[in-house]
mmCIF file of C-alpha atoms in Angstrom:
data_model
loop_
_atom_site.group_PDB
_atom_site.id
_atom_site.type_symbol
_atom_site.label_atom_id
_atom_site.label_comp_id
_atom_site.label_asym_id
_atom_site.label_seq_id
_atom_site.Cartn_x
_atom_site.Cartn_y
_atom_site.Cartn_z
ATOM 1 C CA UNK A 1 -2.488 -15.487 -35.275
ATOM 2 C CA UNK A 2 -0.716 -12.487 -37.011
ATOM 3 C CA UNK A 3 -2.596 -9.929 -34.895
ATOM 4 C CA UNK A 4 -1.326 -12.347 -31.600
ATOM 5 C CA UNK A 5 2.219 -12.529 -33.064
ATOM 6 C CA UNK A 6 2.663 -8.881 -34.310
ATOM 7 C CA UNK A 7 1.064 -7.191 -31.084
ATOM 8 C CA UNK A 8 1.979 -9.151 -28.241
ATOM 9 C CA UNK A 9 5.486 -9.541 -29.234
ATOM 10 C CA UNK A 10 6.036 -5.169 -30.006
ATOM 11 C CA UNK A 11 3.987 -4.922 -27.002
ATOM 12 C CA UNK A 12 6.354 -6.969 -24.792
ATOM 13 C CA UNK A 13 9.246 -5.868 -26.255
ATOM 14 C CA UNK A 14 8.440 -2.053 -25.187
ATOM 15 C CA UNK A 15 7.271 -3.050 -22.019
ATOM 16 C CA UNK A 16 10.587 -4.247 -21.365
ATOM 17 C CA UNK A 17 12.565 -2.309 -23.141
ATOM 18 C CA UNK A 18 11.469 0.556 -21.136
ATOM 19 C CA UNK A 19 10.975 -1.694 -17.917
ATOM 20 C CA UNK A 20 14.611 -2.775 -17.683
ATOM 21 C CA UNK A 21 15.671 0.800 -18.865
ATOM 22 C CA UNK A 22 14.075 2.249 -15.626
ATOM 23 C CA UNK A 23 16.321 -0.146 -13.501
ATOM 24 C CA UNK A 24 19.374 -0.001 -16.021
ATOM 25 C CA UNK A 25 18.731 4.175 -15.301
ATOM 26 C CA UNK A 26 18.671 3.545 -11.449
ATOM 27 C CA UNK A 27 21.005 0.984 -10.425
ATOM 28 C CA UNK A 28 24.361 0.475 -13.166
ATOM 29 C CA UNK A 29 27.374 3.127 -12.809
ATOM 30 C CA UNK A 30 27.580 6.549 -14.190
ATOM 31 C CA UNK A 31 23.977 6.879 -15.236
ATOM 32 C CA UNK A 32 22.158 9.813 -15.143
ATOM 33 C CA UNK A 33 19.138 7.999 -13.231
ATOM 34 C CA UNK A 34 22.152 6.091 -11.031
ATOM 35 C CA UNK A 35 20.425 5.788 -7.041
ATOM 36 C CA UNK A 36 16.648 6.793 -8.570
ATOM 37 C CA UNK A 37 15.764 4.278 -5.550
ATOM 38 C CA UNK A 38 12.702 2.344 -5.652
ATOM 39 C CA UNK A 39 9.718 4.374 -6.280
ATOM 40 C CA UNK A 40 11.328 5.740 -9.371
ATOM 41 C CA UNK A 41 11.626 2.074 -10.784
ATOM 42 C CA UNK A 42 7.963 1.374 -9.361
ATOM 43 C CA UNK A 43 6.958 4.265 -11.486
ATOM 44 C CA UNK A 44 8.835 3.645 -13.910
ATOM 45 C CA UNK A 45 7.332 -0.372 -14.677
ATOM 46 C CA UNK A 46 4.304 1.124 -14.356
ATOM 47 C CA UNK A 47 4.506 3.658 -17.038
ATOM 48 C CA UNK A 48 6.097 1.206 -19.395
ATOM 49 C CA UNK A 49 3.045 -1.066 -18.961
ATOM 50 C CA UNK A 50 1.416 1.781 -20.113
ATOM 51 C CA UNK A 51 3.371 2.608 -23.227
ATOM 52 C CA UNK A 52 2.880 -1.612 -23.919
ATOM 53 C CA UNK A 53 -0.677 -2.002 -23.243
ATOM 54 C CA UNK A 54 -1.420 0.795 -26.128
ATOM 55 C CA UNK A 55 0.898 -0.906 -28.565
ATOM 56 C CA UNK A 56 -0.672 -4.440 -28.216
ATOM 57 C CA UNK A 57 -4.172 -2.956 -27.621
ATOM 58 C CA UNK A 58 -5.207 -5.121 -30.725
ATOM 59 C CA UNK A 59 -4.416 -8.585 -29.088
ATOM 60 C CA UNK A 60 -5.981 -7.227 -26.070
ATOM 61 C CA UNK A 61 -2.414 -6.361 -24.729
ATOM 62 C CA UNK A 62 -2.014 -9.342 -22.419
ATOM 63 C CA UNK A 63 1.585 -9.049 -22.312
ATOM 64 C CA UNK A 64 2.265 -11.590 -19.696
ATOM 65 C CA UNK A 65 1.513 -15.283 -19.329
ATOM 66 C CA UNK A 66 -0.796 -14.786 -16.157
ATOM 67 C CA UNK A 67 -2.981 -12.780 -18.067
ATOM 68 C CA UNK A 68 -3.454 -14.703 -20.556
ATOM 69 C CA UNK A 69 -4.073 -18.268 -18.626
ATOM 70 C CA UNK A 70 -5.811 -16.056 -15.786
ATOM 71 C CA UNK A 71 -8.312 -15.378 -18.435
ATOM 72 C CA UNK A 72 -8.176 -18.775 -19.846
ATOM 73 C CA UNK A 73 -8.838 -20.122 -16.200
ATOM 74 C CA UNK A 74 -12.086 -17.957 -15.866
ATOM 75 C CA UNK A 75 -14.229 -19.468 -18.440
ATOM 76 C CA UNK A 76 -14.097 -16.791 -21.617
ATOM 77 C CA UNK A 77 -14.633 -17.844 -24.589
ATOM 78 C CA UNK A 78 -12.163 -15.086 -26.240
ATOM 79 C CA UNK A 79 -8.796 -13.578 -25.726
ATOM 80 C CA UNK A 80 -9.595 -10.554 -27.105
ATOM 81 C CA UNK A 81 -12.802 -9.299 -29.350
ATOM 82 C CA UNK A 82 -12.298 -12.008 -32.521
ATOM 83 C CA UNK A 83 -9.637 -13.657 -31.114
ATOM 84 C CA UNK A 84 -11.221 -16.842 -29.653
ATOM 85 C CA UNK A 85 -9.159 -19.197 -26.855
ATOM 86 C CA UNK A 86 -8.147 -22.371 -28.577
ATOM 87 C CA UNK A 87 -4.959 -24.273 -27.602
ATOM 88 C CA UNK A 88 -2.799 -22.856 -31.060
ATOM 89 C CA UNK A 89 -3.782 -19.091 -29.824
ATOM 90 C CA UNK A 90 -2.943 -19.965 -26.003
ATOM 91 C CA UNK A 91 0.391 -20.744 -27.572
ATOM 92 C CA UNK A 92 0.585 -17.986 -29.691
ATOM 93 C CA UNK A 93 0.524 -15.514 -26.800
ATOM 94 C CA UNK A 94 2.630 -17.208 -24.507
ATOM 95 C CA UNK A 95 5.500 -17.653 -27.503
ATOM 96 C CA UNK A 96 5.287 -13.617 -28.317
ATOM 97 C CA UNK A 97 5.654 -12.428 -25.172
ATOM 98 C CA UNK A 98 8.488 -14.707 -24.396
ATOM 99 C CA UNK A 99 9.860 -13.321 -27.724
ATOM 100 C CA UNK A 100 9.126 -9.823 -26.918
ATOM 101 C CA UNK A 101 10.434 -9.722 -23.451
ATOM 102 C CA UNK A 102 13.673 -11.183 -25.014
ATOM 103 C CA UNK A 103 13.326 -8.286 -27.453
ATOM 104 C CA UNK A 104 13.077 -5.524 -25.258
ATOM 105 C CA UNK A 105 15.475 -6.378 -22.924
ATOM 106 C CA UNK A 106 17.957 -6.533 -25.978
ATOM 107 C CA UNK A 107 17.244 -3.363 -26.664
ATOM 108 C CA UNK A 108 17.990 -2.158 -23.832
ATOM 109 C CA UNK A 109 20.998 -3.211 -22.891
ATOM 110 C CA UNK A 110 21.801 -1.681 -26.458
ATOM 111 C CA UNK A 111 20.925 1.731 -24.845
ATOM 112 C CA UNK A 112 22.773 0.788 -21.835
ATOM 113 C CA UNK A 113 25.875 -1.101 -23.366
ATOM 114 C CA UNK A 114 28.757 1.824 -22.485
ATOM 115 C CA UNK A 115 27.127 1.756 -18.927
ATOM 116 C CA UNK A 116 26.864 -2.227 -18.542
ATOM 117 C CA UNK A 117 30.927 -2.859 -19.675
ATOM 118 C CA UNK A 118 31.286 -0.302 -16.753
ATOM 119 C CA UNK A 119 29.494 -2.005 -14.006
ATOM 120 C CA UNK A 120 31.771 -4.050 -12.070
ATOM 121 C CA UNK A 121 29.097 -5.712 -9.637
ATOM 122 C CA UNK A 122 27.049 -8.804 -11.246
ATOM 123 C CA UNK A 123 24.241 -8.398 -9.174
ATOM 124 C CA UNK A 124 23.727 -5.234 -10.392
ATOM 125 C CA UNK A 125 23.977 -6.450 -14.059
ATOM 126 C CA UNK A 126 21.847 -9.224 -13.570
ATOM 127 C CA UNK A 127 18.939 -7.038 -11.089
ATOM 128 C CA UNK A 128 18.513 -4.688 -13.989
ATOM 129 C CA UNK A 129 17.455 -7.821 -16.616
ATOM 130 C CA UNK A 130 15.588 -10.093 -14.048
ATOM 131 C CA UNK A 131 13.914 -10.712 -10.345
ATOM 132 C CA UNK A 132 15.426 -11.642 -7.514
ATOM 133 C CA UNK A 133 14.611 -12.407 -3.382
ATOM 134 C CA UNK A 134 16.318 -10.266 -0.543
ATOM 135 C CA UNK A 135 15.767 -13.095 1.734
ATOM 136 C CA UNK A 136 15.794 -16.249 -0.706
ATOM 137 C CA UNK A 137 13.237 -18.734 0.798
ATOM 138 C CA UNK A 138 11.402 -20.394 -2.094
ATOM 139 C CA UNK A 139 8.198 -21.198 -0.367
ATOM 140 C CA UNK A 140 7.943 -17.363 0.430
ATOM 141 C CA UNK A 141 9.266 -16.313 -2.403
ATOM 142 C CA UNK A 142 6.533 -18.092 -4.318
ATOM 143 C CA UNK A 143 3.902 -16.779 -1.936
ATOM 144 C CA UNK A 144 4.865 -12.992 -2.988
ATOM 145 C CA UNK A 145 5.067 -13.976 -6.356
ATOM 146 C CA UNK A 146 1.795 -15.449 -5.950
ATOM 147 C CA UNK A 147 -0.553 -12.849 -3.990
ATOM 148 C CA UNK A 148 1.410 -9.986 -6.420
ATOM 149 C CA UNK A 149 -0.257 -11.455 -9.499
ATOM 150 C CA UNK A 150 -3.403 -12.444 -7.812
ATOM 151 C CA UNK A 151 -3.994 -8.922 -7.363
ATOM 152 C CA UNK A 152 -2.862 -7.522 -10.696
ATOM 153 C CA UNK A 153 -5.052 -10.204 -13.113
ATOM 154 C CA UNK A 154 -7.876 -9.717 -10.403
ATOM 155 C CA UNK A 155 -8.313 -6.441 -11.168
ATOM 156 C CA UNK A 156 -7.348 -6.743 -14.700
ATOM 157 C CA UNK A 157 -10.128 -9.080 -15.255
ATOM 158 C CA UNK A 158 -12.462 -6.396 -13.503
ATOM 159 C CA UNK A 159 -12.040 -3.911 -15.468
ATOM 160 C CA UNK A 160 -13.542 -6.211 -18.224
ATOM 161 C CA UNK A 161 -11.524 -6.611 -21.051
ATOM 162 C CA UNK A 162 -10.091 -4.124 -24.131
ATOM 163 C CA UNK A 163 -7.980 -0.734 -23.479
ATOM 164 C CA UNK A 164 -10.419 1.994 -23.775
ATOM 165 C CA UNK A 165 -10.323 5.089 -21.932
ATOM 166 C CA UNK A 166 -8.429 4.677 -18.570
ATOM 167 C CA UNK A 167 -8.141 1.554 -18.878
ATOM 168 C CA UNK A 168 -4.119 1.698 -19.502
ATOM 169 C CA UNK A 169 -3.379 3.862 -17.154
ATOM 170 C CA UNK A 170 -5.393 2.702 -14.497
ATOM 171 C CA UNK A 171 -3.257 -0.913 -15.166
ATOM 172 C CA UNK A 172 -0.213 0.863 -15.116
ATOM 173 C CA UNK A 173 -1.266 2.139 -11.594
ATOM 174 C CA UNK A 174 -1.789 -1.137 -10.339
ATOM 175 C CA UNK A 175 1.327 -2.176 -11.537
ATOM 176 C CA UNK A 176 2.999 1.140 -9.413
ATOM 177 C CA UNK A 177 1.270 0.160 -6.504
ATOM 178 C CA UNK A 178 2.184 -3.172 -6.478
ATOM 179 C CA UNK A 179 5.882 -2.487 -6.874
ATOM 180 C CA UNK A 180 5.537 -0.110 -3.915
ATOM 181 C CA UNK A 181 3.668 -2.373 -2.040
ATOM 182 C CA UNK A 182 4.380 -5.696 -2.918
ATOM 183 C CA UNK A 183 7.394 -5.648 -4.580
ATOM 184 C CA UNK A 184 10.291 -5.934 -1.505
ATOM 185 C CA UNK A 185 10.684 -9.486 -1.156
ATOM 186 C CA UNK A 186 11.121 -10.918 -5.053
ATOM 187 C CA UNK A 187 11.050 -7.440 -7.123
ATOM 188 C CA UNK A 188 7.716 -8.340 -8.239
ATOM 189 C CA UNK A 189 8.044 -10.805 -11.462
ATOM 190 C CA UNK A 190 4.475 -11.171 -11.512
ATOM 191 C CA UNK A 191 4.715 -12.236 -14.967
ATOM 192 C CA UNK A 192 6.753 -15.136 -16.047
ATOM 193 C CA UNK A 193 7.934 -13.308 -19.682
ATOM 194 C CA UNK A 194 8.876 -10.263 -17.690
ATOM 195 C CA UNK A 195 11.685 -12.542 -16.207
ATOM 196 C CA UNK A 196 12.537 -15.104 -18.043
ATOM 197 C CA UNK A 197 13.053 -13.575 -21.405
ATOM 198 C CA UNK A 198 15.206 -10.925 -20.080
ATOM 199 C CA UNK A 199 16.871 -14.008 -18.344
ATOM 200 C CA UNK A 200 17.753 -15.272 -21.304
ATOM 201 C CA UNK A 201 18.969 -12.472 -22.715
ATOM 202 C CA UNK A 202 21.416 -11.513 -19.720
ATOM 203 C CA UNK A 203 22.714 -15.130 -20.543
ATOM 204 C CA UNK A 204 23.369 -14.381 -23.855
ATOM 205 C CA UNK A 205 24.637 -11.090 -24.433
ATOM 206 C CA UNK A 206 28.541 -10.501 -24.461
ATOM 207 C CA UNK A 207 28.270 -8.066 -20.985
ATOM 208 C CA UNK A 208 31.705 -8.012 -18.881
ATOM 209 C CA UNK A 209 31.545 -9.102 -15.605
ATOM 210 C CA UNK A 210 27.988 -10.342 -15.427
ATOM 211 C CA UNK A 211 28.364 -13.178 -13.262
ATOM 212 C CA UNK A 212 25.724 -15.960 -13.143
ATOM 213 C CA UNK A 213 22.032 -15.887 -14.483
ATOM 214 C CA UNK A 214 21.319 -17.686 -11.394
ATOM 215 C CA UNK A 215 18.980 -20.369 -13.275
ATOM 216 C CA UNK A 216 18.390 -21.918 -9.497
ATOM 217 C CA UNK A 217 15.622 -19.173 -9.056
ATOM 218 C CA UNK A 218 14.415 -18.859 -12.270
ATOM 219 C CA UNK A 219 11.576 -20.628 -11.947
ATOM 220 C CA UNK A 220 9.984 -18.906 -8.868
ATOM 221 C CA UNK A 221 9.030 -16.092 -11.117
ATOM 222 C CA UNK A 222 7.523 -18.144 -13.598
ATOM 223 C CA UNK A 223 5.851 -20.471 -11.214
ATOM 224 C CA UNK A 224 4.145 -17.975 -8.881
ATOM 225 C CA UNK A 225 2.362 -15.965 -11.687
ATOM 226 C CA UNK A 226 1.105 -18.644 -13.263
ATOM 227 C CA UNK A 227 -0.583 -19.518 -10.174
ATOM 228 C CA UNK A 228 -1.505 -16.323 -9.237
ATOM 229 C CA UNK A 229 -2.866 -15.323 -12.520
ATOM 230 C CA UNK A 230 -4.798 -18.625 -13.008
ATOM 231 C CA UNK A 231 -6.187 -18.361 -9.153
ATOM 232 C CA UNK A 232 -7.250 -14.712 -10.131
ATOM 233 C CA UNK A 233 -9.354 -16.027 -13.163
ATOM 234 C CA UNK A 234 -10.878 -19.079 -10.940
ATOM 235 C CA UNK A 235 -11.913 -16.337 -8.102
ATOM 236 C CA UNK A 236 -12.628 -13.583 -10.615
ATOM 237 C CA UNK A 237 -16.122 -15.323 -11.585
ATOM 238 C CA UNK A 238 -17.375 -14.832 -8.392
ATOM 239 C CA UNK A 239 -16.668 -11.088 -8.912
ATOM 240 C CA UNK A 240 -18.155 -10.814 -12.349
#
């Protein structure tokens, strides 16, 4: 439980941390990054999965609830070498990366604070800490959400388990490829800790002009990874 705890939650928290520090860099006023454009925050998630995956390498750096229950979906008997799937360890991931995503994106509004009190557009604000659809149609919405997570656990799952050579950076590929790809309709949750925690944090944090958290979409990005990641670990044994 410590190992789940400590490594999933400082994983998370970098992962977002430097995930919402991309956008924060390409999208609020006067930064240096400000109008980066897309394939700089594609490359950008990417990379921080990298930097997260190596920190939480222990746990088996799941860092996102549709790992986790993609992998619980597809039969293994362990999370991660000595770590075995039981319903207090299920929890135990799913709680530190909620934690750590909240963490992260703390942090890096804490990097970002001068540049946040001088945004004056809330959607701005709010697109740097969490997803959201350019054409809001839930059914879709889900669908992207859905097919974007498929493919990341799917291929997660392939590559068999523990960071070990390119294993990081060939994740943090997928993760690029996806954005560019993938990622127009929703912004590409594809893991329900990615968005809600930093949802939660944009609620909470003392940031002028914010706006609303919009809690009426929240659960799109939670919903369609889950299913995505646990179809991925049904369809995964055929693969296997």
């Amino acid at each position: 439980m410590g190992t789940i705890l400590l490594h999933e939650t400082a994983g998370t928290a970098m992962l977002l941390l430097l995930g919402v520090g991309v956008v924060a860099n390409a999208i609020l006023a006067k930064t240096k990054g400000n109008g980066g454009g897309w394939l700089m925050i594609s490359f950008g998630w990417g990379l921080a999965v990298f930097a997260g995956v190596y920190v939480a390498y222990k746990s088996g750096a799941h860092l996102n609830p549709a790992v986790t229950l993609g992998i619980l979906s597809s039969g293994a008997t362990e999370y991660a070498p000595g770590i075995p799937i039981t319903v207090g360890t299920t929890f135990a991931y799913l709680f530190a990366q909620l934690l750590g995503a909240t963490i992260g994106a703390i942090l890096a509004w804490l990097v970002y604070k001068k540049h946040y009190d001088a945004e004056g557009e809330p959607g701005n604000i709010l697109g740097t800490f969490s997803t959201g659809p350019e054409v809001r149609s839930y059914g879709w919405n889900i669908l992207a959400e859905v097919i974007g997570t498929f493919v990341l656990v799917f291929i997660i799952l392939l590559f068999g388990g523990t960071p070990s050579g390119l294993g990081p950076l060939a994740v943090a590929l997928v993760v690029v490829v996806i954005g560019a790809s993938l990622g127009g309709p929703t912004g590409y949750a594809i893991n329900p800790a990615r968005d809600l925690g930093p949802r939660i944090a944009h609620t909470i944090l003392p940031i002028p002009n914010k706006g609303s958290s919009d809690w009426s979409y929240a659960w799109v990005p939670i919903v369609g990874p889950i299913l995505g990641g646990v179809l991925a670990g049904l369809v995964s044994n055929a693969f296997i």
